[in-house]
Tab-separated table of C-alpha atoms in Angstrom:
chain	number	residue	atom	x	y	z
W	255	MET	CA	21.560	-13.931	26.250
W	256	ASP	CA	21.732	-11.087	24.250
W	257	GLU	CA	21.185	-7.231	25.030
W	258	PHE	CA	20.328	-4.539	22.745
W	259	ASP	CA	19.274	-1.110	23.384
W	260	VAL	CA	16.217	-1.881	20.728
W	261	VAL	CA	15.147	-4.935	19.313
W	262	VAL	CA	12.825	-4.969	16.086
W	263	LEU	CA	10.473	-7.540	15.176
W	264	GLY	CA	10.126	-7.694	11.221
W	265	ALA	CA	12.798	-6.529	8.919
W	266	GLY	CA	10.322	-5.423	6.171
W	267	PRO	CA	10.771	-1.738	4.874
W	268	THR	CA	8.956	-0.370	8.270
W	269	GLY	CA	11.099	-2.146	10.504
W	270	GLU	CA	14.250	-1.248	8.251
W	271	ASN	CA	13.429	2.297	8.717
W	272	LEU	CA	12.603	2.005	12.393
W	273	ALA	CA	15.862	0.262	13.172
W	274	ASP	CA	18.224	2.800	10.956
W	275	ARG	CA	16.925	5.845	12.621
W	276	ALA	CA	17.357	4.290	16.028
W	277	HIS	CA	20.626	3.286	15.352
W	278	ALA	CA	21.448	6.849	13.543
W	279	GLY	CA	20.466	8.050	17.346
W	280	GLY	CA	23.275	6.218	18.787
W	281	LEU	CA	21.396	3.237	19.869
W	282	SER	CA	22.250	-0.559	19.180
W	283	VAL	CA	19.799	-2.407	17.154
W	284	ALA	CA	18.881	-6.060	16.790
W	285	ILE	CA	16.192	-6.698	14.049
W	286	VAL	CA	14.407	-10.146	13.940
W	287	GLU	CA	13.092	-11.697	10.660
W	288	SER	CA	11.637	-15.004	9.780
W	289	GLU	CA	11.047	-14.859	6.307
W	290	LEU	CA	13.101	-12.522	3.994
W	291	VAL	CA	14.949	-9.588	4.828
W	292	GLY	CA	12.892	-6.992	2.879
W	293	GLY	CA	9.471	-8.059	3.719
W	294	GLU	CA	6.088	-8.208	1.853
W	295	CYS	CA	6.499	-5.017	-0.179
W	296	SER	CA	10.076	-6.382	-1.819
W	297	TYR	CA	9.023	-9.673	-2.622
W	298	TRP	CA	5.175	-10.286	-2.607
W	299	ALA	CA	3.327	-6.992	-2.812
W	300	CYS	CA	4.697	-3.569	-4.104
W	301	MET	CA	7.748	-4.454	-6.371
W	302	PRO	CA	6.639	-7.684	-8.112
W	303	SER	CA	3.002	-6.332	-8.764
W	304	LYS	CA	4.255	-3.084	-10.149
W	305	ALA	CA	6.850	-5.236	-12.510
W	306	LEU	CA	3.871	-6.784	-13.716
W	307	LEU	CA	1.709	-3.946	-14.331
W	308	ARG	CA	4.404	-1.438	-15.935
W	309	PRO	CA	4.471	-3.081	-19.286
W	310	ALA	CA	1.039	-3.295	-19.584
W	311	ALA	CA	0.616	0.473	-19.165
W	312	ALA	CA	3.610	1.038	-21.258
W	313	LEU	CA	1.997	-0.727	-24.175
W	314	ALA	CA	-1.647	0.590	-23.675
W	315	GLU	CA	-0.058	4.087	-23.726
W	316	ALA	CA	1.699	3.374	-26.993
W	317	ARG	CA	-1.372	2.225	-28.413
W	318	ARG	CA	-3.066	5.608	-27.800
W	319	LEU	CA	-0.683	7.374	-29.740
W	320	PRO	CA	-0.711	7.497	-33.927
W	321	GLY	CA	2.467	6.519	-35.001
W	322	ALA	CA	3.510	4.377	-31.826
W	323	ARG	CA	-0.057	2.458	-32.227
W	324	GLU	CA	1.227	1.039	-35.640
W	325	ALA	CA	4.482	0.079	-34.045
W	326	ALA	CA	2.848	-1.717	-30.976
W	327	GLY	CA	0.961	-4.557	-32.395
W	328	GLY	CA	0.969	-8.074	-30.769
W	329	ARG	CA	0.482	-9.106	-26.879
W	330	LEU	CA	3.059	-8.631	-24.269
W	331	ASP	CA	5.817	-11.274	-24.262
W	332	ALA	CA	4.478	-13.156	-20.480
W	333	ALA	CA	7.497	-14.807	-20.256
W	334	ALA	CA	9.680	-11.641	-20.438
W	335	VAL	CA	7.482	-10.084	-18.094
W	336	LEU	CA	7.691	-12.673	-15.623
W	337	ALA	CA	11.569	-12.477	-16.019
W	338	ARG	CA	11.619	-8.889	-15.225
W	339	ARG	CA	9.493	-9.632	-12.382
W	340	ASP	CA	11.898	-12.181	-10.682
W	341	GLU	CA	14.829	-9.481	-11.383
W	342	PHE	CA	12.622	-7.051	-8.935
W	343	THR	CA	12.144	-9.764	-6.476
W	344	SER	CA	15.897	-10.724	-6.462
W	345	HIS	CA	14.890	-14.173	-7.566
W	346	TRP	CA	13.326	-14.196	-3.684
W	347	LYS	CA	16.898	-13.923	-2.307
W	348	ASP	CA	17.463	-11.175	0.183
W	349	ASP	CA	21.497	-11.138	0.112
W	350	GLY	CA	21.314	-7.620	-1.230
W	351	GLN	CA	18.954	-6.300	1.754
W	352	VAL	CA	21.116	-8.445	4.458
W	353	ASP	CA	24.266	-6.595	3.182
W	354	TRP	CA	22.614	-3.289	3.568
W	355	LEU	CA	21.414	-4.236	7.200
W	356	LYS	CA	25.210	-4.872	7.705
W	357	ALA	CA	26.357	-1.839	6.450
W	358	ALA	CA	24.070	0.170	8.620
W	359	GLY	CA	25.495	-1.379	11.322
W	360	LEU	CA	22.025	-3.362	12.455
W	361	VAL	CA	22.382	-6.933	14.061
W	362	LEU	CA	20.298	-9.755	12.078
W	363	VAL	CA	18.530	-12.300	13.844
W	364	ARG	CA	17.063	-15.111	11.728
W	365	GLY	CA	14.094	-16.535	13.242
W	366	HIS	CA	10.583	-16.507	14.755
W	367	GLY	CA	10.498	-13.804	17.637
W	368	ARG	CA	7.973	-13.749	20.322
W	369	LEU	CA	7.726	-11.598	23.157
W	370	ASP	CA	8.263	-12.984	26.625
W	371	GLY	CA	7.414	-10.270	29.200
W	372	ALA	CA	8.666	-6.713	29.346
W	373	LYS	CA	11.567	-5.739	26.841
W	374	ARG	CA	12.130	-9.531	26.319
W	375	VAL	CA	12.279	-11.406	22.830
W	376	VAL	CA	12.439	-15.321	22.539
W	377	VAL	CA	13.737	-16.194	18.931
W	378	GLN	CA	13.326	-19.814	17.575
W	379	THR	CA	16.118	-19.668	14.885
W	380	PRO	CA	16.022	-21.692	11.696
W	381	ASP	CA	18.094	-24.305	13.333
W	382	GLY	CA	16.108	-25.117	16.083
W	383	GLU	CA	18.079	-23.222	18.757
W	384	ARG	CA	16.233	-20.538	21.176
W	385	ARG	CA	17.857	-17.135	21.696
W	386	VAL	CA	16.804	-14.834	23.928
W	387	LEU	CA	16.927	-10.780	23.239
W	388	THR	CA	16.786	-8.209	26.018
W	389	ALA	CA	16.237	-4.530	25.153
W	390	ARG	CA	17.322	-1.746	27.376
W	391	HIS	CA	14.806	0.679	25.874
W	392	ALA	CA	12.327	-0.500	23.312
W	393	VAL	CA	11.012	-3.552	21.463
W	394	ALA	CA	9.271	-2.335	18.212
W	395	VAL	CA	6.869	-4.604	16.534
W	396	CYS	CA	7.011	-4.214	12.404
W	397	THR	CA	5.526	-7.447	11.616
W	398	GLY	CA	2.927	-5.902	9.177
W	399	THR	CA	0.113	-8.107	8.051
W	400	ARG	CA	-1.307	-11.315	6.455
W	401	ALA	CA	-4.008	-12.089	3.672
W	402	ALA	CA	-7.257	-12.647	5.184
W	403	LEU	CA	-9.241	-15.355	3.680
W	404	PRO	CA	-13.184	-15.759	4.027
W	405	GLU	CA	-14.536	-18.902	6.105
W	406	LEU	CA	-15.985	-20.821	3.461
W	407	PRO	CA	-15.974	-24.656	3.680
W	408	GLY	CA	-13.284	-26.507	1.693
W	409	LEU	CA	-11.632	-23.281	1.054
W	410	ALA	CA	-7.995	-24.791	1.945
W	411	GLU	CA	-8.220	-27.643	-0.458
W	412	VAL	CA	-8.861	-25.524	-3.503
W	413	ARG	CA	-5.240	-23.889	-2.852
W	414	PRO	CA	-6.518	-20.109	-3.499
W	415	TRP	CA	-4.160	-17.430	-4.575
W	416	THR	CA	-3.712	-14.698	-2.036
W	417	SER	CA	-1.559	-11.576	-2.947
W	418	ARG	CA	1.625	-13.716	-2.509
W	419	GLU	CA	0.583	-16.320	-5.293
W	420	ALA	CA	-0.809	-13.596	-7.484
W	421	THR	CA	2.455	-11.478	-7.619
W	422	ALA	CA	4.721	-14.630	-7.604
W	423	SER	CA	3.126	-17.192	-10.092
W	424	ALA	CA	5.450	-18.557	-12.703
W	425	GLN	CA	2.758	-19.422	-14.904
W	426	VAL	CA	-0.199	-17.461	-16.563
W	427	PRO	CA	-3.206	-19.153	-15.883
W	428	THR	CA	-5.829	-19.571	-18.868
W	429	ARG	CA	-8.917	-18.456	-16.606
W	430	LEU	CA	-8.410	-16.601	-13.322
W	431	ALA	CA	-11.166	-15.432	-11.064
W	432	VAL	CA	-10.443	-12.851	-8.792
W	433	VAL	CA	-12.780	-12.305	-5.673
W	434	GLY	CA	-12.602	-8.553	-4.274
W	435	GLY	CA	-13.083	-5.084	-5.404
W	436	GLY	CA	-10.233	-3.477	-3.523
W	437	VAL	CA	-6.665	-2.332	-4.849
W	438	VAL	CA	-5.099	-5.961	-4.933
W	439	ALA	CA	-7.874	-7.010	-6.680
W	440	CYS	CA	-8.339	-4.399	-9.309
W	441	GLU	CA	-4.441	-4.450	-9.787
W	442	MET	CA	-4.125	-8.262	-10.384
W	443	ALA	CA	-7.307	-8.440	-12.536
W	444	THR	CA	-5.364	-5.589	-14.618
W	445	ALA	CA	-1.930	-7.308	-14.911
W	446	TRP	CA	-3.060	-10.937	-15.397
W	447	ARG	CA	-5.655	-9.888	-18.002
W	448	ALA	CA	-2.760	-7.892	-19.768
W	449	LEU	CA	-0.758	-11.177	-19.649
W	450	GLY	CA	-3.322	-13.223	-21.273
W	451	SER	CA	-5.641	-14.462	-18.797
W	452	GLU	CA	-9.323	-14.807	-19.195
W	453	VAL	CA	-10.319	-12.567	-15.987
W	454	VAL	CA	-13.659	-12.497	-14.177
W	455	GLN	CA	-13.906	-10.359	-11.259
W	456	LEU	CA	-16.786	-10.803	-8.474
W	457	VAL	CA	-17.070	-7.781	-6.111
W	458	ARG	CA	-19.615	-7.915	-3.428
W	459	GLY	CA	-20.363	-4.620	-3.175
W	460	SER	CA	-21.517	-2.128	-5.997
W	461	ARG	CA	-18.287	-0.288	-6.575
W	462	LEU	CA	-14.609	-0.593	-6.973
W	463	LEU	CA	-12.042	1.373	-4.609
W	464	PRO	CA	-14.508	2.241	-1.990
W	465	ARG	CA	-12.413	4.183	0.114
W	466	MET	CA	-11.569	6.537	-2.891
W	467	GLU	CA	-13.904	9.180	-4.629
W	468	PRO	CA	-16.693	7.158	-6.559
W	469	PHE	CA	-15.653	8.613	-9.975
W	470	ALA	CA	-12.153	6.752	-9.420
W	471	GLY	CA	-13.791	3.409	-9.218
W	472	GLU	CA	-16.037	3.928	-12.011
W	473	ALA	CA	-13.417	4.808	-14.246
W	474	VAL	CA	-11.265	1.722	-13.217
W	475	ALA	CA	-14.269	-0.414	-13.431
W	476	GLU	CA	-14.642	1.265	-17.273
W	477	GLY	CA	-11.051	0.451	-17.984
W	478	LEU	CA	-11.185	-3.029	-16.952
W	479	ARG	CA	-14.402	-3.994	-18.987
W	480	ALA	CA	-12.531	-2.298	-21.944
W	481	ALA	CA	-9.461	-4.574	-21.130
W	482	GLY	CA	-11.844	-7.720	-21.682
W	483	VAL	CA	-12.295	-8.235	-17.587
W	484	ASP	CA	-15.815	-9.777	-16.809
W	485	LEU	CA	-16.446	-7.455	-14.114
W	486	ARG	CA	-19.455	-8.390	-11.836
W	487	PHE	CA	-21.073	-6.499	-9.024
W	488	GLY	CA	-23.136	-7.845	-6.122
W	489	ALA	CA	-21.477	-11.280	-6.487
W	490	SER	CA	-20.826	-13.236	-3.452
W	491	VAL	CA	-19.093	-16.393	-3.202
W	492	THR	CA	-20.687	-19.069	-1.370
W	493	GLY	CA	-18.879	-22.392	-2.198
W	494	VAL	CA	-15.482	-23.487	-3.841
W	495	ARG	CA	-14.380	-26.859	-4.868
W	496	ARG	CA	-11.728	-28.134	-6.803
W	497	ASP	CA	-11.758	-30.736	-9.388
W	498	GLY	CA	-9.065	-29.928	-11.719
W	499	PRO	CA	-10.275	-26.457	-12.266
W	500	VAL	CA	-11.967	-24.290	-9.578
W	501	THR	CA	-15.829	-24.007	-9.494
W	502	LEU	CA	-17.213	-20.937	-7.157
W	503	THR	CA	-20.773	-20.842	-6.280
W	504	LEU	CA	-22.409	-17.336	-6.339
W	505	ASP	CA	-25.142	-16.299	-3.799
W	506	GLY	CA	-27.647	-16.484	-6.582
W	507	GLY	CA	-27.018	-19.972	-7.617
W	508	ASP	CA	-24.540	-19.070	-10.459
W	509	THR	CA	-21.087	-20.720	-10.837
W	510	VAL	CA	-17.891	-19.525	-12.139
W	511	THR	CA	-15.139	-22.125	-13.383
W	512	ALA	CA	-11.510	-20.771	-13.334
W	513	ASP	CA	-7.937	-22.433	-13.129
W	514	GLU	CA	-7.208	-20.232	-10.487
W	515	VAL	CA	-8.589	-18.008	-7.967
W	516	LEU	CA	-7.493	-15.320	-6.065
W	517	PHE	CA	-9.119	-14.018	-2.842
W	518	ALA	CA	-8.166	-10.434	-2.332
W	519	THR	CA	-10.558	-9.987	0.575
W	520	GLY	CA	-8.694	-8.046	2.993
W	521	ARG	CA	-5.546	-7.941	5.382
W	522	VAL	CA	-5.210	-8.707	9.189
W	523	PRO	CA	-2.449	-7.989	11.400
W	524	ALA	CA	0.372	-10.858	11.927
W	525	THR	CA	0.044	-10.587	15.312
W	526	ALA	CA	-1.439	-14.262	16.209
W	527	ASP	CA	1.824	-15.505	17.379
W	528	LEU	CA	4.017	-12.722	18.909
W	529	GLY	CA	3.495	-13.636	22.450
W	530	LEU	CA	1.472	-10.153	23.133
W	531	GLU	CA	-0.852	-12.040	25.645
W	532	THR	CA	2.630	-11.977	27.660
W	533	VAL	CA	2.373	-8.158	28.035
W	534	GLY	CA	-1.338	-7.770	28.545
W	535	LEU	CA	-2.395	-7.394	24.749
W	536	ALA	CA	-4.656	-9.281	22.939
W	537	ALA	CA	-3.178	-11.860	20.043
W	538	GLY	CA	-4.415	-11.361	16.897
W	539	ARG	CA	-5.316	-7.799	16.930
W	540	PRO	CA	-4.034	-4.388	15.714
W	541	ILE	CA	-1.364	-3.058	18.285
W	542	GLU	CA	-3.188	0.272	19.198
W	543	VAL	CA	-0.333	3.247	19.396
W	544	ASP	CA	-0.263	6.872	20.050
W	545	SER	CA	1.072	9.239	17.258
W	546	THR	CA	4.551	8.514	18.689
W	547	GLY	CA	4.267	4.885	18.081
W	548	LEU	CA	3.803	3.801	21.647
W	549	ALA	CA	1.738	0.792	22.428
W	550	ALA	CA	-1.596	1.656	24.510
W	551	GLY	CA	-2.076	-0.722	27.542
W	552	VAL	CA	1.436	-1.579	28.089
W	553	PRO	CA	2.933	-0.436	31.408
W	554	GLY	CA	6.376	1.114	31.212
W	555	GLY	CA	6.698	2.927	27.627
W	556	TRP	CA	8.848	0.188	26.068
W	557	LEU	CA	6.601	-1.331	23.368
W	558	TYR	CA	6.176	0.434	20.038
W	559	ALA	CA	4.590	-0.689	16.869
W	560	ALA	CA	4.909	0.654	13.634
W	561	GLY	CA	3.606	0.036	9.709
W	562	ASP	CA	0.304	-2.109	9.150
W	563	VAL	CA	0.596	-3.995	12.298
W	564	ASN	CA	-1.004	-1.014	14.043
W	565	GLY	CA	-3.635	-0.397	11.707
W	566	ARG	CA	-3.251	3.391	11.074
W	567	ALA	CA	-2.585	3.519	7.413
W	568	LEU	CA	-1.849	-0.148	5.607
W	569	LEU	CA	0.582	1.276	3.157
W	570	THR	CA	4.084	0.858	2.642
W	571	HIS	CA	5.237	4.317	2.274
W	572	GLN	CA	3.247	5.136	5.377
W	573	GLY	CA	5.018	2.215	7.417
W	574	LYS	CA	8.460	3.653	6.367
W	575	TYR	CA	7.239	7.053	7.269
W	576	GLN	CA	6.102	5.734	10.735
W	577	GLY	CA	9.325	3.664	11.141
W	578	ARG	CA	11.595	6.956	10.492
W	579	ILE	CA	9.487	8.674	13.094
W	580	PHE	CA	9.243	6.077	15.776
W	581	GLY	CA	12.863	5.205	15.319
W	582	GLU	CA	13.971	8.852	16.277
W	583	VAL	CA	11.514	9.073	18.993
W	584	ILE	CA	12.996	5.776	20.599
W	585	ALA	CA	16.525	7.405	20.136
W	586	ASP	CA	15.489	10.734	21.528
W	587	ARG	CA	13.535	9.101	24.627
W	588	ALA	CA	16.470	6.884	25.352
W	589	ALA	CA	18.869	10.139	25.534
W	590	GLY	CA	16.426	11.908	27.511
W	591	ARG	CA	15.901	14.580	24.584
W	592	PRO	CA	12.817	16.523	24.050
W	593	LEU	CA	10.050	15.438	21.818
W	594	ASP	CA	8.269	17.755	19.332
W	595	THR	CA	4.780	16.240	19.438
W	596	ALA	CA	2.737	19.322	18.073
W	597	ASP	CA	0.792	18.365	14.921
W	598	TRP	CA	3.473	17.897	12.011
W	599	GLY	CA	6.149	17.739	14.671
W	600	ARG	CA	9.043	15.610	14.395
W	601	SER	CA	7.887	13.234	16.710
W	602	VAL	CA	4.621	12.530	15.507
W	603	ALA	CA	2.777	10.565	12.599
W	604	THR	CA	0.375	13.429	11.720
W	605	ALA	CA	0.188	12.488	7.919
W	606	ASP	CA	-1.292	8.958	9.021
W	607	GLU	CA	-4.803	10.820	9.802
W	608	ARG	CA	-4.522	13.702	7.322
W	609	ALA	CA	-2.615	13.121	4.384
W	610	VAL	CA	-2.058	9.488	3.292
W	611	PRO	CA	-1.123	9.185	-0.323
W	612	GLN	CA	-2.194	6.181	-2.647
W	613	VAL	CA	-2.002	5.033	-5.929
W	614	VAL	CA	-3.770	2.252	-8.000
W	615	PHE	CA	-1.686	1.158	-11.010
W	616	THR	CA	-4.790	0.122	-12.874
W	617	ASP	CA	-5.384	1.463	-16.448
W	618	PRO	CA	-6.612	4.234	-15.827
W	619	GLU	CA	-4.187	4.863	-12.790
W	620	ALA	CA	-6.062	6.433	-9.712
W	621	ALA	CA	-4.280	8.281	-7.105
W	622	ALA	CA	-5.418	10.146	-4.154
W	623	VAL	CA	-4.257	11.811	-0.820
W	624	GLY	CA	-6.308	13.013	2.168
W	625	LEU	CA	-9.860	13.300	2.435
W	626	THR	CA	-12.776	12.324	-0.190
W	627	LEU	CA	-15.635	14.675	-0.004
W	628	GLU	CA	-17.674	12.354	1.848
W	629	GLN	CA	-14.931	12.028	4.394
W	630	ALA	CA	-14.486	15.646	4.853
W	631	ALA	CA	-18.341	16.204	5.178
W	632	ARG	CA	-18.511	13.666	7.786
W	633	GLU	CA	-15.961	15.082	9.712
W	634	GLY	CA	-17.946	18.504	9.872
W	635	HIS	CA	-15.829	20.315	7.551
W	636	ARG	CA	-17.316	22.986	5.400
W	637	VAL	CA	-16.293	22.136	2.008
W	638	ARG	CA	-16.533	22.453	-1.737
W	639	ALA	CA	-15.494	19.777	-4.378
W	640	VAL	CA	-13.798	21.260	-7.299
W	641	ASP	CA	-13.828	19.139	-10.307
W	642	TYR	CA	-12.055	19.099	-13.738
W	643	ASP	CA	-12.115	17.075	-16.885
W	644	LEU	CA	-8.599	15.852	-17.108
W	645	GLY	CA	-8.933	15.367	-21.079
W	646	GLY	CA	-9.381	19.295	-21.393
W	647	VAL	CA	-5.935	19.883	-20.287
W	648	ALA	CA	-3.456	20.421	-23.103
W	649	GLY	CA	-0.727	18.202	-21.856
W	650	ALA	CA	-3.223	15.243	-21.329
W	651	ALA	CA	-4.202	15.712	-25.092
W	652	LEU	CA	-0.453	15.507	-26.054
W	653	HIS	CA	-0.224	12.641	-23.663
W	654	ALA	CA	-2.887	10.712	-25.410
W	655	ASP	CA	-5.408	10.668	-28.166
W	656	GLY	CA	-9.071	10.627	-26.663
W	657	TYR	CA	-7.134	11.151	-22.988
W	658	GLN	CA	-10.056	10.575	-20.518
W	659	GLY	CA	-9.584	11.416	-16.757
W	660	HIS	CA	-10.933	13.478	-13.870
W	661	ALA	CA	-9.722	15.671	-11.166
W	662	ARG	CA	-11.226	16.736	-7.873
W	663	ALA	CA	-9.587	18.806	-5.232
W	664	VAL	CA	-11.814	19.071	-1.864
W	665	VAL	CA	-11.262	22.695	-0.510
W	666	ASP	CA	-11.940	23.440	3.173
W	667	LEU	CA	-13.853	26.820	2.856
W	668	ASP	CA	-12.963	27.929	6.293
W	669	ARG	CA	-9.521	27.960	5.637
W	670	GLU	CA	-9.189	28.132	1.933
W	671	THR	CA	-6.708	25.135	1.935
W	672	LEU	CA	-6.781	21.557	0.233
W	673	LEU	CA	-8.247	18.879	2.444
W	674	GLY	CA	-7.952	16.054	-0.265
W	675	VAL	CA	-7.053	15.697	-3.992
W	676	THR	CA	-8.093	12.949	-6.304
W	677	PHE	CA	-6.704	12.063	-9.999
W	678	VAL	CA	-7.776	9.360	-12.273
W	679	GLY	CA	-6.409	8.878	-15.731
W	680	ALA	CA	-3.275	7.492	-17.349
W	681	GLY	CA	-0.041	8.766	-15.907
W	682	VAL	CA	-1.630	10.524	-12.756
W	683	ALA	CA	0.826	8.673	-10.422
W	684	GLU	CA	3.463	11.256	-10.565
W	685	LEU	CA	0.878	14.121	-10.179
W	686	LEU	CA	0.068	12.859	-6.823
W	687	HIS	CA	2.930	14.087	-4.704
W	688	SER	CA	2.294	17.875	-5.797
W	689	ALA	CA	-1.054	17.196	-4.210
W	690	THR	CA	0.482	15.608	-1.214
W	691	ILE	CA	2.795	18.607	-0.441
W	692	ALA	CA	-0.398	21.090	-1.053
W	693	VAL	CA	-2.409	18.843	1.547
W	694	THR	CA	0.484	18.221	3.970
W	695	ALA	CA	1.802	21.839	4.055
W	696	GLU	CA	-1.784	23.218	4.146
W	697	VAL	CA	-0.789	25.571	1.349
W	698	PRO	CA	-3.520	28.336	1.025
W	699	VAL	CA	-5.422	28.298	-2.337
W	700	SER	CA	-4.191	31.898	-2.888
W	701	ARG	CA	-0.463	30.698	-2.497
W	702	LEU	CA	-1.331	27.853	-4.974
W	703	TRP	CA	-2.199	30.454	-7.690
W	704	HIS	CA	1.484	31.550	-7.756
W	705	ALA	CA	2.721	27.740	-8.383
W	706	VAL	CA	2.509	27.945	-11.991
W	707	PRO	CA	2.586	24.529	-13.710
W	708	SER	CA	4.917	24.135	-16.728
W	709	TYR	CA	2.944	24.391	-20.156
W	710	PRO	CA	1.851	21.641	-21.983
W	711	THR	CA	1.978	19.054	-18.937
W	712	ILE	CA	-0.983	17.279	-17.448
W	713	SER	CA	0.152	19.137	-14.138
W	714	GLU	CA	-1.638	22.090	-15.894
W	715	VAL	CA	-4.804	20.745	-14.233
W	716	TRP	CA	-3.774	22.327	-11.072
W	717	LEU	CA	-4.246	26.023	-12.978
W	718	ARG	CA	-7.555	24.465	-14.116
W	719	LEU	CA	-8.696	23.555	-10.570
W	720	LEU	CA	-7.743	27.007	-9.274
W	721	GLU	CA	-9.476	28.743	-12.051
W	722	THR	CA	-12.680	26.824	-11.324
W	723	TYR	CA	-12.787	27.530	-7.801
W	724	ARG	CA	-12.051	31.123	-8.373
W	725	GLY	CA	-14.810	31.285	-10.924
């Protein structure tokens, strides 16, 4: 039996950050990982997907500029793109991440960890041994999510891709069917089409990126179609079979044939086999937490959950944010130090509810933070949407001939602060942090007027939005 101040389940970015901050607060920490240290983001999500997408974006931008266009003929070198992707995943080896854990003073325990009552974790190690870890102060669950697949007869035999296979494939499929209209579906349709696949994207609903402003999904749809993706809305898959290629049957009776099929149909919390029932929680469900990360319904105030597993904001950067805050909360509570739980205080993850940023790395990019116009109105705010055509900004016109894009700021009319901002267009990902600061800091519109954007940059859209608001 091993005893630590804190035991963390899951050594992805969330678990790493939580463990690091708890240790920095003076606590001993063991971190349990059943796969690769670094987690989903490092090997099967953020890093490999962006490594696949970046060459396509660079080539597309070059082709929008006279002079560069003439030098940017031909197709992407798929083998070179995949090799660079492999470099960014460290060839699916975690030696570097393990070295970081050791340097940070954290103890790595390899194996599958399960709760076994209060402050107790049982780990089945890779060599079949059973190791018992006990926590003096806290156990933190940071196990993330896994891909959700629909209940279709015979789906397992079809060997469908999930996000893992889509980001890790060593081959470019000749034909790829993508099922879904969210971030993963749109990004992977973009990437594999650019690498040479014939892509059909099947969307059950009537729009892409339904959690963003409608114009963002419309622009991404236009970009996908311009790239040659066969994008179909109102298309529900009712049957699948594989006889060499994959055949998908749609609800209207039509069929689609592809060499591989990616189901990008959501995520579910990775809590099915964590022993939650031993502490009174339901297996397979998100672990509900308060803004300090403390799990609801567990007596004693010792169980925490951070990142995707708690369902607050399913994004790597938000998980890392929670990890930093909750790790310090654990250390402060252990030492008897007071917490700061006011909105935006150091002990609460307020941004999860008020200022979540996200970038979709399609062509064009879509970037948003905070509330959409619809969300703000639904929450009862008195708001105004301020819109501007990004193509009318001098910096955007210089960025690419025929630049197309759009910006929207959602203004709280009672407080004259921003509740949300959305950009869509080439290169807008790097605009988002300025919007995140404005929303998080609740900067008055009157003060934003004095934040002068450099000329000529795309960020001059801030001035244009403010001018449009003032009239």
